[in-house]
CSV table of N, CA and C in Angstrom, one decimal:
chain,number,residue,atom,x,y,z
U,1,MET,N,0.8,-1.2,0.2
U,1,MET,CA,0.0,0.0,0.1
U,1,MET,C,0.9,1.3,-0.1
U,2,LEU,N,2.0,1.2,0.8
U,2,LEU,CA,2.7,2.3,1.0
U,2,LEU,C,3.3,2.6,-0.5
U,3,LYS,N,4.0,1.5,-0.9
U,3,LYS,CA,4.6,1.8,-2.3
U,3,LYS,C,3.7,2.3,-3.2
U,4,LYS,N,2.5,2.0,-3.4
U,4,LYS,CA,1.6,2.5,-4.3
U,4,LYS,C,1.4,3.9,-4.0
U,5,TYR,N,1.4,4.1,-2.8
U,5,TYR,CA,1.3,5.8,-2.4
U,5,TYR,C,2.6,6.6,-2.7
U,6,ASN,N,3.6,6.0,-2.6
U,6,ASN,CA,4.6,6.6,-2.8
U,6,ASN,C,4.8,6.8,-4.6
U,7,ASP,N,4.3,5.7,-5.2
U,7,ASP,CA,4.6,5.7,-6.7
U,7,ASP,C,3.4,6.6,-7.3
U,8,MET,N,2.3,7.0,-6.4
U,8,MET,CA,1.4,8.1,-6.9
U,8,MET,C,2.0,9.3,-6.6
U,9,LYS,N,2.5,9.7,-5.6
U,9,LYS,CA,2.9,11.1,-5.0
U,9,LYS,C,4.2,11.3,-6.4
U,10,LYS,N,5.0,10.3,-6.8
U,10,LYS,CA,6.1,10.6,-7.7
U,10,LYS,C,5.4,11.1,-9.1
U,11,GLU,N,4.4,10.2,-9.4
U,11,GLU,CA,3.6,10.5,-10.7
U,11,GLU,C,3.1,11.9,-10.5
U,12,ILE,N,2.2,12.2,-9.5
U,12,ILE,CA,1.8,13.6,-9.5
U,12,ILE,C,2.9,14.7,-9.5
U,13,PHE,N,4.3,14.5,-8.9
U,13,PHE,CA,5.3,15.3,-8.9
U,13,PHE,C,5.9,15.6,-10.5
U,14,GLU,N,5.7,14.4,-11.1
U,14,GLU,CA,6.4,14.4,-12.5
U,14,GLU,C,5.6,15.1,-13.4
U,15,THR,N,4.2,14.9,-13.1
U,15,THR,CA,3.3,15.4,-13.9
U,15,THR,C,3.1,17.3,-13.7
U,16,LEU,N,3.2,17.4,-12.4
U,16,LEU,CA,3.1,19.0,-12.1
U,16,LEU,C,4.4,19.7,-12.5
U,17,ASP,N,5.7,18.8,-12.4
U,17,ASP,CA,6.8,19.4,-12.7
U,17,ASP,C,7.0,19.8,-14.3
U,18,VAL,N,6.4,18.8,-15.0
U,18,VAL,CA,6.4,19.0,-16.3
U,18,VAL,C,5.3,20.2,-16.6
U,19,LYS,N,4.2,20.4,-16.1
U,19,LYS,CA,3.5,21.4,-16.5
U,19,LYS,C,3.9,22.8,-16.1
U,20,PHE,N,4.7,23.0,-15.0
U,20,PHE,CA,5.2,24.0,-14.6
U,20,PHE,C,6.5,24.6,-15.4
U,21,ARG,N,7.2,23.5,-16.0
U,21,ARG,CA,8.4,23.9,-16.9
U,21,ARG,C,7.7,24.3,-18.2
U,22,GLU,N,6.8,23.9,-18.3
U,22,GLU,CA,6.1,24.3,-19.9
U,22,GLU,C,5.7,25.7,-19.6
U,23,HIS,N,4.9,26.3,-18.7
U,23,HIS,CA,4.3,27.5,-18.3
U,23,HIS,C,5.3,28.6,-17.8
U,24,PHE,N,6.5,28.2,-17.4
U,24,PHE,CA,7.5,29.1,-16.8
U,24,PHE,C,8.8,28.9,-17.4
U,25,PRO,N,9.3,29.7,-18.4
U,25,PRO,CA,10.5,29.6,-19.2
U,25,PRO,C,11.6,30.0,-18.5
U,26,ASP,N,11.6,30.9,-17.3
U,26,ASP,CA,12.7,31.1,-16.7
U,26,ASP,C,13.4,29.9,-15.8
U,27,ILE,N,14.5,29.8,-16.0
U,27,ILE,CA,15.2,28.5,-15.6
U,27,ILE,C,15.3,28.5,-14.0
U,28,GLU,N,15.8,29.7,-13.6
U,28,GLU,CA,15.7,29.7,-12.0
U,28,GLU,C,14.5,29.6,-11.4
U,29,LEU,N,13.3,30.0,-11.9
U,29,LEU,CA,12.1,29.7,-11.3
U,29,LEU,C,11.6,28.4,-11.5
U,30,GLN,N,11.9,27.8,-12.5
U,30,GLN,CA,11.8,26.1,-12.7
U,30,GLN,C,12.2,25.3,-11.6
U,31,THR,N,13.8,25.8,-11.3
U,31,THR,CA,14.6,25.1,-10.1
U,31,THR,C,13.7,25.4,-9.1
U,32,GLN,N,13.4,26.4,-8.8
U,32,GLN,CA,12.7,26.7,-7.4
U,32,GLN,C,11.4,26.0,-7.3
U,33,ILE,N,10.5,26.0,-8.3
U,33,ILE,CA,9.5,25.2,-8.3
U,33,ILE,C,9.7,23.8,-8.3
U,34,HIS,N,10.6,23.1,-8.9
U,34,HIS,CA,10.9,21.8,-8.9
U,34,HIS,C,11.3,21.4,-7.3
U,35,GLN,N,12.2,22.3,-6.8
U,35,GLN,CA,12.7,21.9,-5.5
U,35,GLN,C,11.6,22.0,-4.4
U,36,ILE,N,10.5,23.0,-4.5
U,36,ILE,CA,9.4,22.9,-3.8
U,36,ILE,C,8.5,21.9,-3.8
U,37,LEU,N,8.2,21.5,-5.1
U,37,LEU,CA,7.4,20.3,-5.3
U,37,LEU,C,8.1,18.9,-4.7
U,38,TYR,N,9.3,18.8,-5.0
U,38,TYR,CA,9.9,17.7,-4.6
U,38,TYR,C,10.0,17.7,-3.3
U,39,ASN,N,10.2,18.6,-2.4
U,39,ASN,CA,10.2,18.9,-1.0
U,39,ASN,C,9.1,18.4,-0.5
U,40,GLU,N,8.0,19.0,-0.9
U,40,GLU,CA,6.7,18.8,-0.6
U,40,GLU,C,6.0,17.3,-0.7
U,41,LEU,N,6.5,16.8,-1.9
U,41,LEU,CA,5.8,15.6,-2.3
U,41,LEU,C,6.5,14.4,-1.9
U,42,ILE,N,7.8,14.5,-2.0
U,42,ILE,CA,8.5,13.5,-2.1
U,42,ILE,C,9.6,13.4,-0.6
U,43,ASP,N,10.3,14.5,-0.5
U,43,ASP,CA,11.3,14.4,0.5
U,43,ASP,C,11.2,14.6,1.8
U,44,ILE,N,10.4,15.5,2.1
U,44,ILE,CA,9.7,15.9,3.6
U,44,ILE,C,9.0,14.7,4.2
U,45,PRO,N,8.0,14.1,3.3
U,45,PRO,CA,7.4,12.7,4.1
U,45,PRO,C,8.3,11.8,4.2
U,46,GLN,N,9.2,11.6,3.5
U,46,GLN,CA,10.0,10.5,3.8
U,46,GLN,C,11.0,10.7,4.8
U,47,LEU,N,11.5,11.9,5.0
U,47,LEU,CA,12.3,12.4,6.1
U,47,LEU,C,11.5,12.3,7.4
U,48,GLN,N,10.2,12.8,7.7
U,48,GLN,CA,9.2,12.6,8.8
U,48,GLN,C,9.2,10.9,9.0
U,49,ASP,N,9.4,10.0,8.3
U,49,ASP,CA,9.1,8.8,8.4
U,49,ASP,C,10.5,8.4,9.1
U,50,ALA,N,11.5,8.8,8.5
U,50,ALA,CA,12.8,8.5,8.8
U,50,ALA,C,13.2,8.9,10.1
U,51,TYR,N,12.9,10.1,10.5
U,51,TYR,CA,13.2,11.0,11.7
U,51,TYR,C,11.8,11.1,12.3
U,52,PRO,N,11.2,10.4,13.1
U,52,PRO,CA,10.1,10.7,13.7
U,52,PRO,C,9.9,11.6,14.9
U,53,ASP,N,11.1,12.1,15.5
U,53,ASP,CA,10.9,12.8,16.6
U,53,ASP,C,12.3,13.7,16.5
U,54,ILE,N,12.5,14.9,17.4
U,54,ILE,CA,13.7,15.5,17.4
U,54,ILE,C,14.9,14.8,18.0
U,55,ASN,N,14.7,13.9,18.8
U,55,ASN,CA,15.8,13.0,19.2
U,55,ASN,C,16.4,12.0,18.1
U,56,SER,N,15.8,11.5,17.4
U,56,SER,CA,16.2,10.7,16.1
U,56,SER,C,16.9,11.6,15.4
U,57,LEU,N,16.2,12.7,15.1
U,57,LEU,CA,16.9,13.7,14.0
U,57,LEU,C,18.3,14.2,14.6
U,58,TYR,N,18.4,14.6,15.9
U,58,TYR,CA,19.6,15.3,16.4
U,58,TYR,C,20.8,14.1,16.3
U,59,HIS,N,20.5,12.8,16.7
U,59,HIS,CA,21.4,11.9,16.6
U,59,HIS,C,21.9,11.7,15.3
U,60,ALA,N,21.0,11.7,14.4
U,60,ALA,CA,21.3,11.6,12.7
U,60,ALA,C,22.1,12.9,12.5
U,61,VAL,N,22.0,14.0,12.8
U,61,VAL,CA,22.9,15.2,12.4
U,61,VAL,C,24.2,15.0,12.9
U,62,LEU,N,24.3,14.5,14.4
U,62,LEU,CA,25.6,14.4,14.9
U,62,LEU,C,26.3,13.3,14.1
U,63,SER,N,25.6,12.2,13.7
U,63,SER,CA,26.3,10.9,13.2
U,63,SER,C,26.8,11.6,11.7
U,64,ALA,N,26.0,12.3,11.0
U,64,ALA,CA,26.5,12.9,9.6
U,64,ALA,C,27.6,13.5,9.6
U,65,PHE,N,27.8,14.3,10.7
U,65,PHE,CA,28.9,15.5,10.8
U,65,PHE,C,30.0,15.1,11.8
U,66,ASN,N,29.9,13.8,12.4
U,66,ASN,CA,30.8,13.3,13.2
U,66,ASN,C,31.1,14.4,14.2
U,67,VAL,N,30.1,15.0,15.1
U,67,VAL,CA,30.3,15.9,15.9
U,67,VAL,C,30.0,15.4,17.3
U,68,PRO,N,30.8,15.2,18.3
U,68,PRO,CA,30.7,14.7,19.6
U,68,PRO,C,29.4,15.1,20.3
U,69,PHE,N,28.7,14.4,20.9
U,69,PHE,CA,27.3,15.0,21.6
U,69,PHE,C,27.8,16.1,22.5
U,70,SER,N,28.9,16.2,23.2
U,70,SER,CA,29.2,17.0,24.2
U,70,SER,C,29.5,18.3,23.9
U,71,LYS,N,30.1,18.4,22.6
U,71,LYS,CA,30.1,19.8,21.9
U,71,LYS,C,28.6,20.7,21.6
U,72,GLN,N,27.8,19.7,21.6
U,72,GLN,CA,26.5,20.5,21.0
U,72,GLN,C,25.6,20.9,22.1
U,73,LYS,N,25.5,20.2,23.3
U,73,LYS,CA,24.8,20.5,24.2
U,73,LYS,C,25.5,21.5,25.2
U,74,GLY,N,26.2,22.6,24.8
U,74,GLY,CA,26.8,23.5,25.7
U,74,GLY,C,26.9,24.9,25.1
U,75,THR,N,27.8,25.6,25.5
U,75,THR,CA,28.2,27.1,24.9
U,75,THR,C,29.4,26.8,24.0
U,76,ASN,N,29.8,25.8,23.4
U,76,ASN,CA,30.8,25.7,22.7
U,76,ASN,C,30.6,26.8,21.3
U,77,ARG,N,31.4,27.5,20.7
U,77,ARG,CA,31.3,28.5,19.8
U,77,ARG,C,32.2,28.2,18.8
U,78,GLU,N,32.7,27.0,18.7
U,78,GLU,CA,33.5,26.7,17.3
U,78,GLU,C,32.4,27.0,16.1
U,79,ARG,N,33.1,27.3,15.1
U,79,ARG,CA,32.2,27.6,13.8
U,79,ARG,C,31.3,26.4,13.2
U,80,LEU,N,32.2,25.4,13.3
U,80,LEU,CA,31.7,24.2,12.8
U,80,LEU,C,30.4,23.6,13.9
U,81,THR,N,30.7,23.9,15.2
U,81,THR,CA,29.8,23.2,16.2
U,81,THR,C,28.6,24.2,15.9
U,82,VAL,N,28.8,25.4,16.0
U,82,VAL,CA,27.7,26.7,15.8
U,82,VAL,C,27.0,26.2,14.6
U,83,ALA,N,27.6,25.8,13.3
U,83,ALA,CA,26.5,25.8,12.2
U,83,ALA,C,25.9,24.4,12.3
U,84,VAL,N,26.6,23.2,12.8
U,84,VAL,CA,25.8,22.1,12.9
U,84,VAL,C,24.6,22.3,13.8
U,85,ARG,N,24.8,22.9,14.9
U,85,ARG,CA,23.6,23.2,15.8
U,85,ARG,C,22.5,23.9,15.0
U,86,SER,N,22.8,25.1,14.4
U,86,SER,CA,22.0,26.0,13.5
U,86,SER,C,21.2,25.1,12.6
U,87,PHE,N,22.1,24.0,11.9
U,87,PHE,CA,21.6,23.2,10.8
U,87,PHE,C,20.3,22.3,11.3
U,88,PHE,N,20.8,21.6,12.9
U,88,PHE,CA,19.9,20.8,13.2
U,88,PHE,C,18.5,21.5,13.3
U,89,TRP,N,18.4,23.0,14.2
U,89,TRP,CA,17.3,23.6,14.4
U,89,TRP,C,16.6,24.0,13.0
U,90,TYR,N,17.5,24.0,11.8
U,90,TYR,CA,16.7,24.5,10.5
U,90,TYR,C,15.8,23.1,9.9
U,91,LYS,N,16.6,21.9,10.1
U,91,LYS,CA,16.2,20.9,9.6
U,91,LYS,C,14.8,20.5,10.6
U,92,CYS,N,14.8,20.9,12.0
U,92,CYS,CA,13.7,20.4,12.9
U,92,CYS,C,12.6,21.2,12.3
U,93,LYS,N,12.7,22.7,11.8
U,93,LYS,CA,11.5,23.4,11.2
U,93,LYS,C,11.2,22.9,10.0
U,94,GLU,N,12.2,22.5,9.2
U,94,GLU,CA,11.9,22.1,7.9
U,94,GLU,C,11.3,20.7,7.9
U,95,ILE,N,11.5,19.5,8.7
U,95,ILE,CA,10.8,18.4,8.6
U,95,ILE,C,9.8,18.2,9.3
U,96,PHE,N,9.8,18.9,10.7
U,96,PHE,CA,8.4,18.7,11.5
U,96,PHE,C,7.5,20.0,11.3
U,97,GLY,N,7.9,21.2,10.6
U,97,GLY,CA,7.0,22.2,10.8
U,97,GLY,C,6.5,22.8,11.8
U,98,ASN,N,5.3,22.8,12.2
U,98,ASN,CA,4.7,23.5,13.6
U,98,ASN,C,4.5,22.3,14.7
U,99,ARG,N,5.0,21.2,14.3
U,99,ARG,CA,4.8,20.1,15.1
U,99,ARG,C,5.3,20.4,16.6
U,100,TYR,N,6.7,20.9,16.5
U,100,TYR,CA,7.4,21.4,17.6
U,100,TYR,C,7.8,23.0,17.6
U,101,SER,N,7.3,23.5,18.8
U,101,SER,CA,7.6,25.1,18.7
U,101,SER,C,9.1,25.1,18.8
U,102,LEU,N,9.3,26.5,18.5
U,102,LEU,CA,10.7,27.0,18.7
U,102,LEU,C,11.1,26.8,20.1
U,103,SER,N,10.5,27.0,21.1
U,103,SER,CA,10.9,26.9,22.5
U,103,SER,C,11.3,25.4,22.6
U,104,THR,N,10.4,24.5,22.3
U,104,THR,CA,10.9,23.1,22.3
U,104,THR,C,11.9,22.8,21.6
U,105,ILE,N,12.3,23.3,20.4
U,105,ILE,CA,13.4,22.9,19.7
U,105,ILE,C,14.5,23.4,20.5
U,106,ALA,N,14.5,24.6,20.8
U,106,ALA,CA,15.5,25.3,21.6
U,106,ALA,C,15.9,24.5,23.0
U,107,LYS,N,14.8,24.2,23.7
U,107,LYS,CA,15.3,23.5,24.9
U,107,LYS,C,15.8,22.2,24.7
U,108,TYR,N,15.5,21.4,23.7
U,108,TYR,CA,16.3,20.2,23.5
U,108,TYR,C,17.8,20.5,23.8
U,109,LEU,N,18.5,21.4,23.3
U,109,LEU,CA,19.9,21.8,23.4
U,109,LEU,C,20.2,22.7,24.6
U,110,ARG,N,19.1,22.9,25.3
U,110,ARG,CA,19.3,24.0,26.7
U,110,ARG,C,19.5,25.5,25.9
U,111,TYR,N,18.8,25.7,25.0
U,111,TYR,CA,18.9,27.2,24.6
U,111,TYR,C,17.5,27.9,24.5
U,112,ASP,N,17.6,29.1,24.2
U,112,ASP,CA,16.3,30.1,24.3
U,112,ASP,C,15.8,30.2,22.9
U,113,HIS,N,14.5,30.2,22.7
U,113,HIS,CA,13.8,30.1,21.5
U,113,HIS,C,14.4,31.3,20.5
U,114,THR,N,15.0,32.6,20.9
U,114,THR,CA,15.4,33.6,20.3
U,114,THR,C,16.9,33.1,20.0
U,115,THR,N,17.4,32.4,20.3
U,115,THR,CA,18.7,31.7,19.8
U,115,THR,C,18.5,31.0,18.4
U,116,VAL,N,17.1,30.2,18.6
U,116,VAL,CA,16.7,29.4,17.3
U,116,VAL,C,16.4,30.4,16.3
U,117,ILE,N,15.5,31.4,16.6
U,117,ILE,CA,15.1,32.4,15.5
U,117,ILE,C,16.6,33.0,14.8
U,118,HIS,N,17.5,33.2,15.7
U,118,HIS,CA,18.7,33.8,15.0
U,118,HIS,C,19.4,32.8,14.3
U,119,ALA,N,19.4,31.6,14.6
U,119,ALA,CA,20.1,30.6,13.8
U,119,ALA,C,19.2,30.3,12.6
U,120,LEU,N,18.0,30.3,12.4
U,120,LEU,CA,17.3,29.9,11.3
U,120,LEU,C,17.4,31.1,10.2
U,121,ARG,N,17.7,32.2,10.7
U,121,ARG,CA,17.8,33.6,9.8
U,121,ARG,C,19.1,33.3,9.4
U,122,SER,N,20.2,33.0,10.2
U,122,SER,CA,21.5,32.9,9.9
U,122,SER,C,21.7,31.8,9.0
U,123,ILE,N,21.4,30.7,9.0
U,123,ILE,CA,21.2,29.6,8.0
U,123,ILE,C,20.8,30.0,6.6
U,124,LYS,N,19.5,30.7,6.6
U,124,LYS,CA,18.8,31.0,5.4
U,124,LYS,C,19.8,32.2,4.6
U,125,GLU,N,20.3,33.2,5.4
U,125,GLU,CA,21.4,34.1,4.8
U,125,GLU,C,22.4,33.6,4.3
U,126,LYS,N,23.0,32.7,5.2
U,126,LYS,CA,24.4,31.7,4.4
U,126,LYS,C,23.8,31.1,3.4
U,127,LEU,N,22.8,30.4,3.2
U,127,LEU,CA,22.6,29.9,1.9
U,127,LEU,C,22.4,30.7,0.9
U,128,GLU,N,21.8,31.7,1.3
U,128,GLU,CA,21.8,32.9,0.1
U,128,GLU,C,23.1,33.1,-0.7
U,129,ILE,N,24.0,33.7,0.2
U,129,ILE,CA,25.1,34.1,-0.4
U,129,ILE,C,26.2,32.9,-0.4
U,130,LYS,N,25.8,31.5,-0.5
U,130,LYS,CA,26.4,30.3,-0.7
U,130,LYS,C,27.8,30.2,0.1
U,131,ASP,N,27.5,30.4,1.5
U,131,ASP,CA,28.4,30.2,2.4
U,131,ASP,C,29.2,28.8,2.4
U,132,HIS,N,30.4,28.7,2.2
U,132,HIS,CA,31.0,27.3,1.8
U,132,HIS,C,30.8,26.4,2.9
U,133,LEU,N,30.9,26.7,4.3
U,133,LEU,CA,30.7,25.7,5.2
U,133,LEU,C,29.1,25.3,5.3
U,134,VAL,N,28.1,26.4,5.3
U,134,VAL,CA,26.7,25.9,5.5
U,134,VAL,C,26.4,24.8,4.2
U,135,CYS,N,26.9,25.5,3.1
U,135,CYS,CA,26.6,24.5,1.9
U,135,CYS,C,27.2,23.1,1.9
U,136,SER,N,28.3,23.2,2.5
U,136,SER,CA,29.0,21.8,2.6
U,136,SER,C,28.3,20.9,3.5
U,137,LEU,N,27.6,21.4,4.7
U,137,LEU,CA,26.7,20.6,5.5
U,137,LEU,C,25.5,20.2,5.0
U,138,PHE,N,24.9,21.1,4.1
U,138,PHE,CA,23.8,20.7,3.2
U,138,PHE,C,24.0,19.4,2.2
U,139,ASP,N,25.3,19.4,1.6
U,139,ASP,CA,25.8,18.4,0.7
U,139,ASP,C,26.0,17.0,1.5
U,140,LYS,N,26.6,17.4,2.7
U,140,LYS,CA,27.1,16.0,3.5
U,140,LYS,C,25.9,15.4,4.0
U,141,TRP,N,24.7,16.2,4.5
U,141,TRP,CA,23.5,15.6,5.0
U,141,TRP,C,22.7,14.9,3.8
U,142,GLU,N,22.9,15.6,2.6
U,142,GLU,CA,22.5,14.9,1.3
U,142,GLU,C,22.8,13.6,1.3
U,143,VAL,N,24.3,13.3,1.2
U,143,VAL,CA,25.0,12.2,1.1
U,143,VAL,C,24.7,11.3,2.0
U,144,PHE,N,24.8,11.7,3.3
U,144,PHE,CA,24.2,10.7,4.5
U,144,PHE,C,22.9,10.3,4.4
U,145,ASN,N,22.0,11.0,4.0
U,145,ASN,CA,20.5,10.2,3.9
U,145,ASN,C,20.5,9.4,2.7
U,146,LYS,N,21.3,9.8,1.6
U,146,LYS,CA,21.1,8.8,0.3
U,146,LYS,C,22.0,7.4,0.8
U,147,ASN,N,23.1,7.5,1.4
U,147,ASN,CA,23.7,6.4,2.0
U,147,ASN,C,22.8,5.6,3.1
U,148,LYS,N,22.1,6.2,3.6
U,148,LYS,CA,21.2,5.6,4.7
U,148,LYS,C,19.9,5.1,4.2
U,149,PHE,N,19.4,5.9,3.4
U,149,PHE,CA,17.9,5.5,3.1
U,149,PHE,C,17.7,5.1,1.3
U,150,GLY,N,18.6,5.5,0.7
U,150,GLY,CA,18.4,5.4,-0.7
U,150,GLY,C,18.3,6.7,-1.2
U,151,ASN,N,17.4,7.1,-1.9
U,151,ASN,CA,17.2,8.5,-2.9
U,151,ASN,C,16.5,9.6,-1.9
U,152,THR,N,16.6,9.5,-0.9
U,152,THR,CA,16.3,10.7,-0.3
U,152,THR,C,17.0,11.9,-0.2
U,153,ASN,N,16.7,13.3,-0.5
U,153,ASN,CA,17.5,14.4,-0.7
U,153,ASN,C,18.0,15.2,0.2
U,154,ASN,N,17.0,15.4,1.2
U,154,ASN,CA,17.4,16.3,2.5
U,154,ASN,C,17.5,15.7,3.6
């Protein structure tokens, strides 16, 4: 039943993707629409199944980036540690949406919700300017999930 459902989602994705590409000649816009459709129909639901809660996502993030647990739940301000912590919060919001409040996500690592707000803004800004460290985290995360689950992208 689940395979049939996933096949149906992929068929819907492919149909919508083709239609949008026909109607929007701008390549950049096509790419953005493709990514949104893919995230909503394929990736995010798969990741919600793979990571059913904050704890499972957190341990996957630590494993993907080989960051010790002790460095994350504290005030360590090394650039990589801060980036991984911010990445974790960003993925929490992306995968779980409003299932967990910012306060809940923040408290998991003993931080305040305003720190999470700052981290989310920071990740978005760094993605826009293609910051090397942040982009490499997203690339490593993609590879980690592909190795772990097959063709999941995020």
